[in-house]
XYZ file of C-alpha atoms in Angstrom:
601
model
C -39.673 -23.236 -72.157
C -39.235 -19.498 -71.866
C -35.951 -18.426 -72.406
C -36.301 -14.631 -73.250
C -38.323 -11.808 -71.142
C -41.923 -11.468 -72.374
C -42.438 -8.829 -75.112
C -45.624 -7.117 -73.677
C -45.616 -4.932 -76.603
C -45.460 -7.349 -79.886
C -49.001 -9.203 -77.427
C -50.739 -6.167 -77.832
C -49.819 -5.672 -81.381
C -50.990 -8.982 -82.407
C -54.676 -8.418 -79.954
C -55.366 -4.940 -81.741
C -54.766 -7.031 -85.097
C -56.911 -9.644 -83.899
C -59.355 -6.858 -83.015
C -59.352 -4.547 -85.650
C -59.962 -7.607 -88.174
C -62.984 -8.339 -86.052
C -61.759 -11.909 -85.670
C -62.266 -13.222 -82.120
C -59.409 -13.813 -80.007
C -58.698 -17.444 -79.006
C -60.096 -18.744 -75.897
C -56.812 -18.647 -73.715
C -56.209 -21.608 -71.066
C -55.196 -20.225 -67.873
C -55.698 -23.909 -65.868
C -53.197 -25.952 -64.496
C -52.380 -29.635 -64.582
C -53.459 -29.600 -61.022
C -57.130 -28.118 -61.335
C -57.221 -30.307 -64.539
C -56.483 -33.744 -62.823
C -58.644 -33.120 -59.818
C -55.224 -31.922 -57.616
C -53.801 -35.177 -58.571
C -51.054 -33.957 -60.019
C -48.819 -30.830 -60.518
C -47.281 -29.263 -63.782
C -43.594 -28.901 -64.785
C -41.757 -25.990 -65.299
C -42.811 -25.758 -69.362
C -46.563 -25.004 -67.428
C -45.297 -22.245 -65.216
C -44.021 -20.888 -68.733
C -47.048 -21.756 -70.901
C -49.058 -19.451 -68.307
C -47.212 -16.476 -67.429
C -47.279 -15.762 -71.098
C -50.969 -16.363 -71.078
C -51.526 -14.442 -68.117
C -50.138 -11.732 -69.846
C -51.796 -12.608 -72.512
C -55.220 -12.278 -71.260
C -54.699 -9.261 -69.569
C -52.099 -7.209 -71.146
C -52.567 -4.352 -69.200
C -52.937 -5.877 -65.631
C -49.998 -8.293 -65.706
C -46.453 -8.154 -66.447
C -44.008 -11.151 -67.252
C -40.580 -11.115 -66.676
C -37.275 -13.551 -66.170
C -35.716 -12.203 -63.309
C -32.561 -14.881 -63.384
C -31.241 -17.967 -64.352
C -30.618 -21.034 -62.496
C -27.221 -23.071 -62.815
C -28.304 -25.295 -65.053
C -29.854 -22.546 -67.391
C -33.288 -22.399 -66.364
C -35.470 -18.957 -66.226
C -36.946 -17.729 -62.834
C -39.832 -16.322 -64.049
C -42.293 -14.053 -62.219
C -45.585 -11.967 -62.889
C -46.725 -8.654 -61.404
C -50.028 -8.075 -61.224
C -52.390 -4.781 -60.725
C -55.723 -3.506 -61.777
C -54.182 -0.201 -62.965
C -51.153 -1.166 -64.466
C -48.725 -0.359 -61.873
C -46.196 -3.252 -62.882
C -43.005 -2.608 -62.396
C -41.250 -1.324 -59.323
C -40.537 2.123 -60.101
C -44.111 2.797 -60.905
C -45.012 1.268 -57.002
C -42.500 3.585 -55.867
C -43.722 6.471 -57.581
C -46.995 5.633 -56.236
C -46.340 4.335 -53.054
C -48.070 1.468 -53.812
C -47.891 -1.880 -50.816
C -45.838 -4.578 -52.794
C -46.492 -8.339 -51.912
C -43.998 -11.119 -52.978
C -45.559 -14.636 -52.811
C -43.124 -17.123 -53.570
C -44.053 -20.958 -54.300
C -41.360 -23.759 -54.870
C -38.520 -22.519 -52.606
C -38.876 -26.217 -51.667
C -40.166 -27.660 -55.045
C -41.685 -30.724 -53.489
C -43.463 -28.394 -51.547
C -44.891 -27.044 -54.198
C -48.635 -26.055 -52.733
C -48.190 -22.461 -53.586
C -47.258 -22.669 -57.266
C -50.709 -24.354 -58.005
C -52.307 -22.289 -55.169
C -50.784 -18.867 -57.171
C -51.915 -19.183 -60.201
C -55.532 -20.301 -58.684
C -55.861 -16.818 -56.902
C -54.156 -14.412 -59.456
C -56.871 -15.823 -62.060
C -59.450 -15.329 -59.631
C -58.468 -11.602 -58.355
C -58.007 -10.876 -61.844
C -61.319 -12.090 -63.045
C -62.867 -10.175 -59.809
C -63.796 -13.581 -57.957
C -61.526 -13.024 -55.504
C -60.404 -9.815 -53.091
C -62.685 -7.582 -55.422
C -60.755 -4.400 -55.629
C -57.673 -5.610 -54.114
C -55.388 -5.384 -56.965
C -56.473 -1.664 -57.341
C -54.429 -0.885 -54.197
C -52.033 -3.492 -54.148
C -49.581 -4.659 -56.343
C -48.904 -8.966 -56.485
C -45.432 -10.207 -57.735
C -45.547 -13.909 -57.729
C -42.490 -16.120 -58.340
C -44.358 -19.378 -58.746
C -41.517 -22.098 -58.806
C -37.688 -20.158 -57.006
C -35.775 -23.093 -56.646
C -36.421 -24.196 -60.764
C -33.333 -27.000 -61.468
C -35.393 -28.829 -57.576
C -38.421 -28.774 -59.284
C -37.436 -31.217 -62.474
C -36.141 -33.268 -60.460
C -39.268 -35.079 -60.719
C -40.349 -38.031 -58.845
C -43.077 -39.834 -56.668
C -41.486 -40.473 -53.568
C -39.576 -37.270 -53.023
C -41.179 -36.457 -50.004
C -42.456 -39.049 -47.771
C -43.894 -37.271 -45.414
C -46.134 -35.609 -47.843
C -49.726 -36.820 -49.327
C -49.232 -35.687 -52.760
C -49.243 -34.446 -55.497
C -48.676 -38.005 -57.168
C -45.376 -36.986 -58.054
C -43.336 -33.390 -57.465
C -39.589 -31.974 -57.286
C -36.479 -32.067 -54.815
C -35.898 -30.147 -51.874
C -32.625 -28.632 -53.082
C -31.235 -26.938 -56.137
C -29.005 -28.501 -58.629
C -25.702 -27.517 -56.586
C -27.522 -29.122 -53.630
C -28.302 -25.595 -51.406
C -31.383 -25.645 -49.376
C -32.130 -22.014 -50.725
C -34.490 -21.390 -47.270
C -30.717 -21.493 -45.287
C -29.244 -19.393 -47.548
C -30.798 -15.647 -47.314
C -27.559 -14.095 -45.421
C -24.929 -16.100 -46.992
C -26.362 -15.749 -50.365
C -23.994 -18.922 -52.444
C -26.878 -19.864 -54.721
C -27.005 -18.164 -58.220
C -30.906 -18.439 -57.631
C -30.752 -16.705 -54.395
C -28.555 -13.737 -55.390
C -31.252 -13.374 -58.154
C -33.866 -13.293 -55.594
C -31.878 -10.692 -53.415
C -31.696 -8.157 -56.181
C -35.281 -8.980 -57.372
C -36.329 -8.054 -53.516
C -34.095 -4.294 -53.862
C -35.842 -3.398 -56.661
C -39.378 -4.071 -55.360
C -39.062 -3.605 -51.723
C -42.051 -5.356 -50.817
C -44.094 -4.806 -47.698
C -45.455 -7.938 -47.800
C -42.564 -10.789 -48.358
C -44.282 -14.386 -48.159
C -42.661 -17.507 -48.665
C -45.143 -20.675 -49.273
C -44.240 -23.949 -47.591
C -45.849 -27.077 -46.797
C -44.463 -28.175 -43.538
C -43.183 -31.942 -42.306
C -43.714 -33.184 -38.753
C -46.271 -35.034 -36.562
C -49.777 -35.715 -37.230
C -52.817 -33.573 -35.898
C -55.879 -31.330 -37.236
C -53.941 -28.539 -37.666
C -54.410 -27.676 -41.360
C -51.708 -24.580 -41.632
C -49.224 -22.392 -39.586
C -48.336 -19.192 -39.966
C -44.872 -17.583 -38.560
C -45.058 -13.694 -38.987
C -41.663 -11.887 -38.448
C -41.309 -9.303 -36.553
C -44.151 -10.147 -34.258
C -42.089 -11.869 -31.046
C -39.185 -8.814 -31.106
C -38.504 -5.896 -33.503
C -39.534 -2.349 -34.331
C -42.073 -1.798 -32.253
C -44.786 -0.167 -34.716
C -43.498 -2.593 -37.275
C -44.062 -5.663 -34.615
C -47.690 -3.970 -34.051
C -48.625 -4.013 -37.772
C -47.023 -7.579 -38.000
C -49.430 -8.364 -35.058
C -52.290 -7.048 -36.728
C -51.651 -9.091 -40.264
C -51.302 -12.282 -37.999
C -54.183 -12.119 -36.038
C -56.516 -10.993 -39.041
C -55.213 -13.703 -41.149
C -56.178 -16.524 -38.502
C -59.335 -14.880 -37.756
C -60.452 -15.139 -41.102
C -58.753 -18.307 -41.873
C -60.400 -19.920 -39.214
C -64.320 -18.566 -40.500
C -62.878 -19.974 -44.317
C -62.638 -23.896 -42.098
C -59.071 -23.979 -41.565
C -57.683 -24.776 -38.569
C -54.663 -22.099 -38.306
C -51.627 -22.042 -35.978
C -49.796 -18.740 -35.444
C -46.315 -20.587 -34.475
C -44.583 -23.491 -36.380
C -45.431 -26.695 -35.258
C -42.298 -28.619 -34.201
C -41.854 -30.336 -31.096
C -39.452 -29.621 -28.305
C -38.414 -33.185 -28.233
C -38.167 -34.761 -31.628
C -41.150 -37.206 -31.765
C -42.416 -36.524 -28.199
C -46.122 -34.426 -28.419
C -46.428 -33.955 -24.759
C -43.094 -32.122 -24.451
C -45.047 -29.418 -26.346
C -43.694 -26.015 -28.494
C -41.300 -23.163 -28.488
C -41.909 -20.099 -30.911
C -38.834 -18.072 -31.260
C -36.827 -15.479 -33.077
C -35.917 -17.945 -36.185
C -31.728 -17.364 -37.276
C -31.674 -14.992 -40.599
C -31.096 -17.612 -42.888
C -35.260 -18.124 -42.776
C -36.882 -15.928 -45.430
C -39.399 -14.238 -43.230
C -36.950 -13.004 -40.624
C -34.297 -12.312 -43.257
C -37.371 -9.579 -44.299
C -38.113 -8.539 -40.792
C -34.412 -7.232 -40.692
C -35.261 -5.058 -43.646
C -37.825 -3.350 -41.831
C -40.653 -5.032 -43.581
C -42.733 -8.107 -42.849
C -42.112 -11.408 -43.681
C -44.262 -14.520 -43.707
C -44.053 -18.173 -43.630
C -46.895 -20.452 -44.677
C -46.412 -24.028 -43.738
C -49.304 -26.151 -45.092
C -49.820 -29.436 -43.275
C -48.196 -32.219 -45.503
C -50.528 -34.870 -44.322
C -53.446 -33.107 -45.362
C -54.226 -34.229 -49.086
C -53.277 -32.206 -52.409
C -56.562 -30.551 -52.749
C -57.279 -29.211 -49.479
C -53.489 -27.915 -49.088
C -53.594 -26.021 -52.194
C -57.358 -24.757 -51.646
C -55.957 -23.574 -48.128
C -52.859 -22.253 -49.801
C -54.913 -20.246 -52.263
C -57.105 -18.945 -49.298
C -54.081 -17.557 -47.256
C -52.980 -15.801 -50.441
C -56.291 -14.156 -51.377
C -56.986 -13.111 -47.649
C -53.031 -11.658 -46.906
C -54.043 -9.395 -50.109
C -57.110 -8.369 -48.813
C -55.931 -7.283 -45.420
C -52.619 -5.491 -47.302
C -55.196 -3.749 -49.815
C -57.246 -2.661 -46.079
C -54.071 -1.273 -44.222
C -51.418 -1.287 -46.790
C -51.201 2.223 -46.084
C -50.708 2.563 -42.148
C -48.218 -0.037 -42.755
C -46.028 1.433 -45.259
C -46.115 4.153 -42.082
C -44.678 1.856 -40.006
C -42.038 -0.021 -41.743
C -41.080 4.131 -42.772
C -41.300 5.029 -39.362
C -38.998 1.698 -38.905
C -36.073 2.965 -41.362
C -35.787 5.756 -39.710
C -35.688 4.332 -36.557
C -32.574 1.627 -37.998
C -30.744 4.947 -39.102
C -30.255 6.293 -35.570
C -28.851 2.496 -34.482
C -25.098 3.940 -34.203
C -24.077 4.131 -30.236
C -27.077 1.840 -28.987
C -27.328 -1.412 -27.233
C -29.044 -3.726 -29.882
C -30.094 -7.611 -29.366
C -28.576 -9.541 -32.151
C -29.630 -12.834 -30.614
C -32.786 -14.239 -28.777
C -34.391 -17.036 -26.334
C -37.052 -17.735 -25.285
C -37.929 -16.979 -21.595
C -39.114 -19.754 -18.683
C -42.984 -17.912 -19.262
C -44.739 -21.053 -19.908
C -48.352 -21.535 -20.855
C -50.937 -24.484 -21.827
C -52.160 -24.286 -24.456
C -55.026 -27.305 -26.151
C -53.706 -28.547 -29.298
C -56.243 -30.463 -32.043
C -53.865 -33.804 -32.429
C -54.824 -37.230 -32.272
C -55.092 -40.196 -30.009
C -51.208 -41.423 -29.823
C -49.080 -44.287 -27.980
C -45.431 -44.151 -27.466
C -43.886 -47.255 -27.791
C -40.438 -49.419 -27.757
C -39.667 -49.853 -31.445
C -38.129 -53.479 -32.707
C -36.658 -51.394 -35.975
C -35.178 -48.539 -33.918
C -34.626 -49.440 -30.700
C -35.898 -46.312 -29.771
C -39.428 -44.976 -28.031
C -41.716 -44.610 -31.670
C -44.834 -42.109 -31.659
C -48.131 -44.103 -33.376
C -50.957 -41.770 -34.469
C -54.688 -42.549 -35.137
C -55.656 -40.255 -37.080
C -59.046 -41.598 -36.728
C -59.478 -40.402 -33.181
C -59.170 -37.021 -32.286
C -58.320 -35.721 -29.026
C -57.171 -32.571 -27.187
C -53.319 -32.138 -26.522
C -52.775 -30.421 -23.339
C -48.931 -29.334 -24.087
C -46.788 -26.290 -22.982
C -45.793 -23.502 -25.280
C -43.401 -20.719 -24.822
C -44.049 -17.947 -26.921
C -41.975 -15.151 -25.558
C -37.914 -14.460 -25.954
C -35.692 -12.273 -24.214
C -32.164 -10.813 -25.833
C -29.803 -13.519 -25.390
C -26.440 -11.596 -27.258
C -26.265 -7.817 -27.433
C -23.409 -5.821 -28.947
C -22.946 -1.990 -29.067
C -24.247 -0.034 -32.562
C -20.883 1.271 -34.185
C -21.430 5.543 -34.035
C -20.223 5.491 -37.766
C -19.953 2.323 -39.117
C -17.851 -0.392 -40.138
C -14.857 -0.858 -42.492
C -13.666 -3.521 -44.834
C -10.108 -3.693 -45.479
C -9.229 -3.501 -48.832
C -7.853 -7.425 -49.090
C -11.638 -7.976 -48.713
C -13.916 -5.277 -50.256
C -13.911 -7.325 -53.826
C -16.287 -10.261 -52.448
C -18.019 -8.338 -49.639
C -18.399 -5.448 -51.097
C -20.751 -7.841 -53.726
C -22.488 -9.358 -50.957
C -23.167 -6.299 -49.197
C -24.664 -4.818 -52.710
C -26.800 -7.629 -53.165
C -28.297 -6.863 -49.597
C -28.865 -3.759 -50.557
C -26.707 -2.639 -47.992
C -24.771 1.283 -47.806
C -20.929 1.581 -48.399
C -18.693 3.334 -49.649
C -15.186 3.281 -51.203
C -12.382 4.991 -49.837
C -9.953 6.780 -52.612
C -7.698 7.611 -49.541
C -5.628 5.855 -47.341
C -5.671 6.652 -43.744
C -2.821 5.616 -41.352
C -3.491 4.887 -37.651
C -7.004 5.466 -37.984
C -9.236 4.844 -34.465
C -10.959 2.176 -34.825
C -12.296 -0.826 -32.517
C -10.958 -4.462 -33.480
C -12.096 -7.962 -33.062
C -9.681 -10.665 -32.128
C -11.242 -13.998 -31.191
C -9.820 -15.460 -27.666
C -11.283 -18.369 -28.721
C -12.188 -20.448 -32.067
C -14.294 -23.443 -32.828
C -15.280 -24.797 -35.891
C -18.287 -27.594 -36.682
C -17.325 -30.694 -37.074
C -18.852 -31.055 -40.100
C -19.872 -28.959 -43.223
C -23.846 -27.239 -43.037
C -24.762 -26.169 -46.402
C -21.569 -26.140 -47.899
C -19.522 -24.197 -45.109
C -17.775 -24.787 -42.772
C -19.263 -22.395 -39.551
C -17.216 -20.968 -36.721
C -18.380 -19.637 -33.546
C -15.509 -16.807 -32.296
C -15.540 -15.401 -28.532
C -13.950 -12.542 -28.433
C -14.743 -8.070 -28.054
C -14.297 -5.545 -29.540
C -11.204 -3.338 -28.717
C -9.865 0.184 -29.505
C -7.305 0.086 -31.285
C -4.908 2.058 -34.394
C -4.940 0.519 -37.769
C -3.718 1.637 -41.290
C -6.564 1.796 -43.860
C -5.632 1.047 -47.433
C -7.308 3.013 -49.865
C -10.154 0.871 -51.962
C -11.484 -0.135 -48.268
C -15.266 0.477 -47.919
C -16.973 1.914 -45.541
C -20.497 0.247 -44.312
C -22.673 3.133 -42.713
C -24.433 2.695 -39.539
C -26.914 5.634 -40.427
C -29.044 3.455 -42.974
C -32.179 1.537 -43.175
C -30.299 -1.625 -43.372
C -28.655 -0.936 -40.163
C -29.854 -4.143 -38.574
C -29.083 -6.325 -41.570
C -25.521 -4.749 -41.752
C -24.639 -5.675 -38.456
C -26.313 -9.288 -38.661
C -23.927 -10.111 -41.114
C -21.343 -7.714 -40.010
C -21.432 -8.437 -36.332
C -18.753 -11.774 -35.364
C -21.291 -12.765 -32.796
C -24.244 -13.159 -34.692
C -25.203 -16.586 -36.116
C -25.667 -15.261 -39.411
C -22.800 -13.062 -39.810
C -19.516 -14.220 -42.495
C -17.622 -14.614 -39.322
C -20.142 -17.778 -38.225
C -20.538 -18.518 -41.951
C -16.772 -19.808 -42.624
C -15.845 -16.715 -45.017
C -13.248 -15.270 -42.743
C -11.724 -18.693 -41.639
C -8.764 -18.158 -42.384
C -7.972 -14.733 -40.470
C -8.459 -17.680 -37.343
C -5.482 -20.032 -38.739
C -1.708 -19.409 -37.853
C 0.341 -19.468 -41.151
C 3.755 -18.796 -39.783
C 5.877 -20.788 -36.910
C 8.708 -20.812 -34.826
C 11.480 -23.833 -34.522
C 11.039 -25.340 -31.257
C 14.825 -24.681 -30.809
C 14.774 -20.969 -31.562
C 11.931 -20.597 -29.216
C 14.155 -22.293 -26.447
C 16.666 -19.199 -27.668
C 14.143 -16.925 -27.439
C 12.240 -17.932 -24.276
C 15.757 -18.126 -22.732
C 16.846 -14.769 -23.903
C 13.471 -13.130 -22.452
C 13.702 -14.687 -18.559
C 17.269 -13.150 -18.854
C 16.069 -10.009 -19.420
C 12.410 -9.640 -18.852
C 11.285 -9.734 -14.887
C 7.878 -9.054 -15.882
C 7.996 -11.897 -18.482
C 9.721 -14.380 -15.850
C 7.167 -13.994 -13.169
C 4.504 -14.303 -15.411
C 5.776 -17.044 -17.078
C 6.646 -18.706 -13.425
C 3.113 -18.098 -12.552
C 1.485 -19.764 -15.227
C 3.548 -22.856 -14.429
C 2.397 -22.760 -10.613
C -1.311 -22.358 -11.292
C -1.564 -23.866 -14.677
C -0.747 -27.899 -14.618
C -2.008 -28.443 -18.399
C 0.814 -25.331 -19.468
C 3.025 -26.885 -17.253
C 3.113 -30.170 -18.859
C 2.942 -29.514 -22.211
C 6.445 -28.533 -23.839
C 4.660 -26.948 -27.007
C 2.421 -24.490 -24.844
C 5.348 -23.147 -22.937
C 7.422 -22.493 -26.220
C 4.148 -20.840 -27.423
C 4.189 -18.543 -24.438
C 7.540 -16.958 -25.796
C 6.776 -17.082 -29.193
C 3.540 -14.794 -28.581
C 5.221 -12.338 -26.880
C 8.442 -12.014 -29.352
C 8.372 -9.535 -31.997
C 8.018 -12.684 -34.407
C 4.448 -13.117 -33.619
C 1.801 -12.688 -36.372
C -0.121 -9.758 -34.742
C -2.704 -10.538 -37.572
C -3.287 -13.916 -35.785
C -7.419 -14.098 -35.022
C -7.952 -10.447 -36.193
C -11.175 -10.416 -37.295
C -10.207 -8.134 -40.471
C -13.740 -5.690 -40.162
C -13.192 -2.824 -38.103
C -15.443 -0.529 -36.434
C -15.498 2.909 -36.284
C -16.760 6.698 -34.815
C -15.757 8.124 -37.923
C -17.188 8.903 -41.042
C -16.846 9.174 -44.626
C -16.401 12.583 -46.972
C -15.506 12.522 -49.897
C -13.457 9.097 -50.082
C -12.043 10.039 -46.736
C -12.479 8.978 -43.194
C -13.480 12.207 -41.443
C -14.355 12.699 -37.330
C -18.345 13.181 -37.194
């Protein structure tokens, strides 16, 4: 196994010796295990190895290898750039302003279609079979295997829904992350690795290759394009485009393409029919949309056999790169166009949360003859397919969304308090998200606050946190700022990705994620017999206090019967109280930053 980045330079050296002692090079194997065995089976992660150095091997000056991180139990993540001018690394793209695609296999290493499906069409496009001319104007990165430590976990029934390979790897990584939930919060050491290897290549083109579970039907692939429901709008346009091009010529290659995932409304139930939506941020390809680029997810159908996934796989791959090569250009315009756009967000009304609308249509689906019936194992109602007789599903589909949650842009930005600038200030970086430090404190500083009226945590841990959902809005307010607080512009590409994780509403933010759980717990009390004192003391002397307190009693039964919510009601309004009690500890702000300082705009 690879351990060390490739040295590009000592495989020249050793061709040119080859060469220039007229000996002929060796024939180099560029074939997997799976094209070997007839798509039987699929290689391990000494394969993905073996190859990238022979890819680069072969063609020294049209692909690059590199390690781009290491997985917690040690492994490389390995990756290879490809172009047919050399334009392999991403300052070169930049300089050029060359369209960047990132086709990832093995996020999912049982579903590990696009690993053998990669390597397939980068030897092809290389050798000219494929996309002739493509790699001229685009440049490929493939990551063939992300989630490495999941794929040697090795074994034939790791995915029962699936119909090979014979046998494959785990869903998860070694720390047990499903890395396709974890694109905001960002807690695997293979998905921070990704995050930074995104930054530094900016890709246009961001595609993430799946191989979907679910009900039977003809219905070889799906496709789910982000931002195509809701977005930028010349971004959405271009994302249009790419989706309708890919299953117009997917569909003339044999396939049978969908252009929304495939899961029902009802679990098990085909006639209550489909809902495409605006997926949560955690998903790679709307994680991408939020970047002002476009992201795709390829969901093979995992009861179509090995072979024709990975042949279908291979043809999604090969076509996206010929339609990025065609209008690469016009859409590097539009996800521009887009940044600029996100840096003029400040002051504005902007959805941070979507549903889909009561439009309705029918739509015929390619399924198969079914009965629903009383299940002796389950007790429940148990779908049977034939997949022997075809038939025509007349289901519903909604396939448009409406803003669901919308919050106010800041006009400047937002800040981090100093007690937390360490850890999100490394987050935010790894986003490739704008801040700044502040070298200055500023006391009483405007700013708008978040305290949460209300609080509720899961009841159970989802990928390792604990999530929250706070109520609450934002207030104006005057708070000391500590110097070494940052300062997270509005005025930046990013905008929309800094205020999906910024933002206490949104589903993806650190607020939802459990990172700021305990600004939400009380840490300090009072003695039920001081609060008697106290409560006392203020009906003596408080009118305002007593009627309100009198009032509460009258129209509040609950209050009035609990003897710990009435002490409360004194304690919260004695000087005692912790005003830091469910203050969300990220401000908001109008003003700016100048040199360290917080200025007015």
């Amino acid at each position: 196994m690879m351990a060390t980045r490739y040295s590009l330079a000592a495989i020249a050296l050793a061709v040119l010796s080859l060469t220039a002692q007229g000996a002929a090079p060796a024939r180099i194997d560029l074939t997997t295990v799976a094209e070997k065995s007839g798509f039987k089976r699929t290689g391990r992660l000494d394969e993905v190895a073996r190859l990238c150095e022979s890819f680069q091997e072969r063609w020294p000056s049209q692909v690059r290898g590199f390690e781009f991180g290491r997985s917690p139990e040690g492994r490389p993540l390995l990756a290879l750039a490809a172009s047919a001018d050399g334009t392999l690394d991403a300052a070169s793209a930049r300089g050029k302003q060359r369209p960047v695609a990132l086709m990832q296999g093995g996020i999912h290493s049982g579903e590990i279609d696009g690993k053998d499906a990669g390597f397939l069409a980068l030897r092809e496009l290389l050798e000219g079979r494929a996309a002739p001319g493509a790699l001229e104007r685009v440049t490929l990165v493939f990551v063939p295997v992300f989630s490495v430590d999941g794929h040697e976990r090795f074994g034939r029934w790791n995915r029962p829904n699936q119909v090979g390979p014979e046998e494959m790897g785990w869903r998860v990584t070694a720390q047990n992350l499903n890395l396709n939930r974890d694109y905001t919060k960002a807690d695997a050491p293979e998905m921070q690795a990704m995050l930074r290897l995104l930054n530094e290549w900016d890709p246009l083109l961001y595609v993430d290759l799946h191989v979907t579970d679910g009900a039977e039907f003809e219905h070889d692939v799906s496709y789910n394009i982000a931002p195509t429901l809701a977005g930028d709008p010349d971004l959405t346009r271009s994302a249009i485009v790419l989706r309708d091009e890919l299953i117009r010529k997917m569909t003339a290659l044999g396939s049978l393409p969908l252009n929304f995932y495939p899961s029902f409304v009802r679990e098990d139930d085909p006639q209550s029919g489909f809902e495409d939506g605006v997926g949560p941020a955690w998903f790679s390809q709307q994680y991408w949309a939020l970047s002002n680029r476009i992201g795709v997810l390829v969901e093979t159908h995992s009861w179509k056999d090995y072979p024709t996934r990975v042949r279908i796989t291979r043809n999604s791959i090969v076509t996206m790169l010929e339609l990025l090569a065609t209008h690469g250009a016009e859409w590097q315009r539009a996800a521009q166009a887009a940044d600029q756009r996100a840096s003029q967000l400040g002051g504005t009304r902007v959805p941070i949360a979507y549903a889909n609308t009561d439009h309705v249509r029918t739509i015929e689906f390619r399924g198969y003859e079914y009965t629903r019936e009383p299940s002796a194992i389950s007790g429940a109602l148990v779908t049977r397919y034939d997949n022997k007789r075809p038939q025509i599903w007349r289901v519903p589909l909604k396939d448009q969304v409406a803003p669901s949650i919308s919050v106010t842009a800041p006009r400047g930005g937002y800040i981090v308090p100093a007690a937390h600038a360490k850890w999100l200030g490394e987050k935010l970086a790894l986003h490739g998200v704008a801040f700044a430090t502040l070298t200055n404190a500023t006391t009483g500083a405007d700013v708008e606050t978040f305290r949460a009226v209300t609080t509720k945590l899961a009841a159970t841990t989802f990928e390792g946190r604990t999530t929250m959902k706070a109520d609450g809005d934002w207030k104006k307010e005057r708070r000391d700022i500590p110097a070494g607080s940052l300062f997270v512009p509005i005025a930046q590409p990013k905008a929309y990705l800094a205020m999906t994780l910024l933002e206490p509403k949104d589903s993806d933010s650190y607020v939802s994620w459990g990172f700021f759980n305990t600004a939400f717990e009380r840490k300090e009390y009072m003695e039920d017999y001081v609060a008697e004192a106290v409560g006392a003391e203020m009906l003596k002397k408080d009118p305002a206090v007593k009627q309100e307190f009198e009032r509460k009693l009258a129209d509040d039964p609950a209050f009035a019967a609990s003897p710990a919510a009435r002490l409360d009601f004194f304690y919260q309004r004695s000087p005692s109280w912790d005003e830091r009690f469910n203050l969300y500890p990220v401000y908001r702000t109008e003003l700016i930053v100048d040199s360290g300082k917080l200025i007015a705009k």
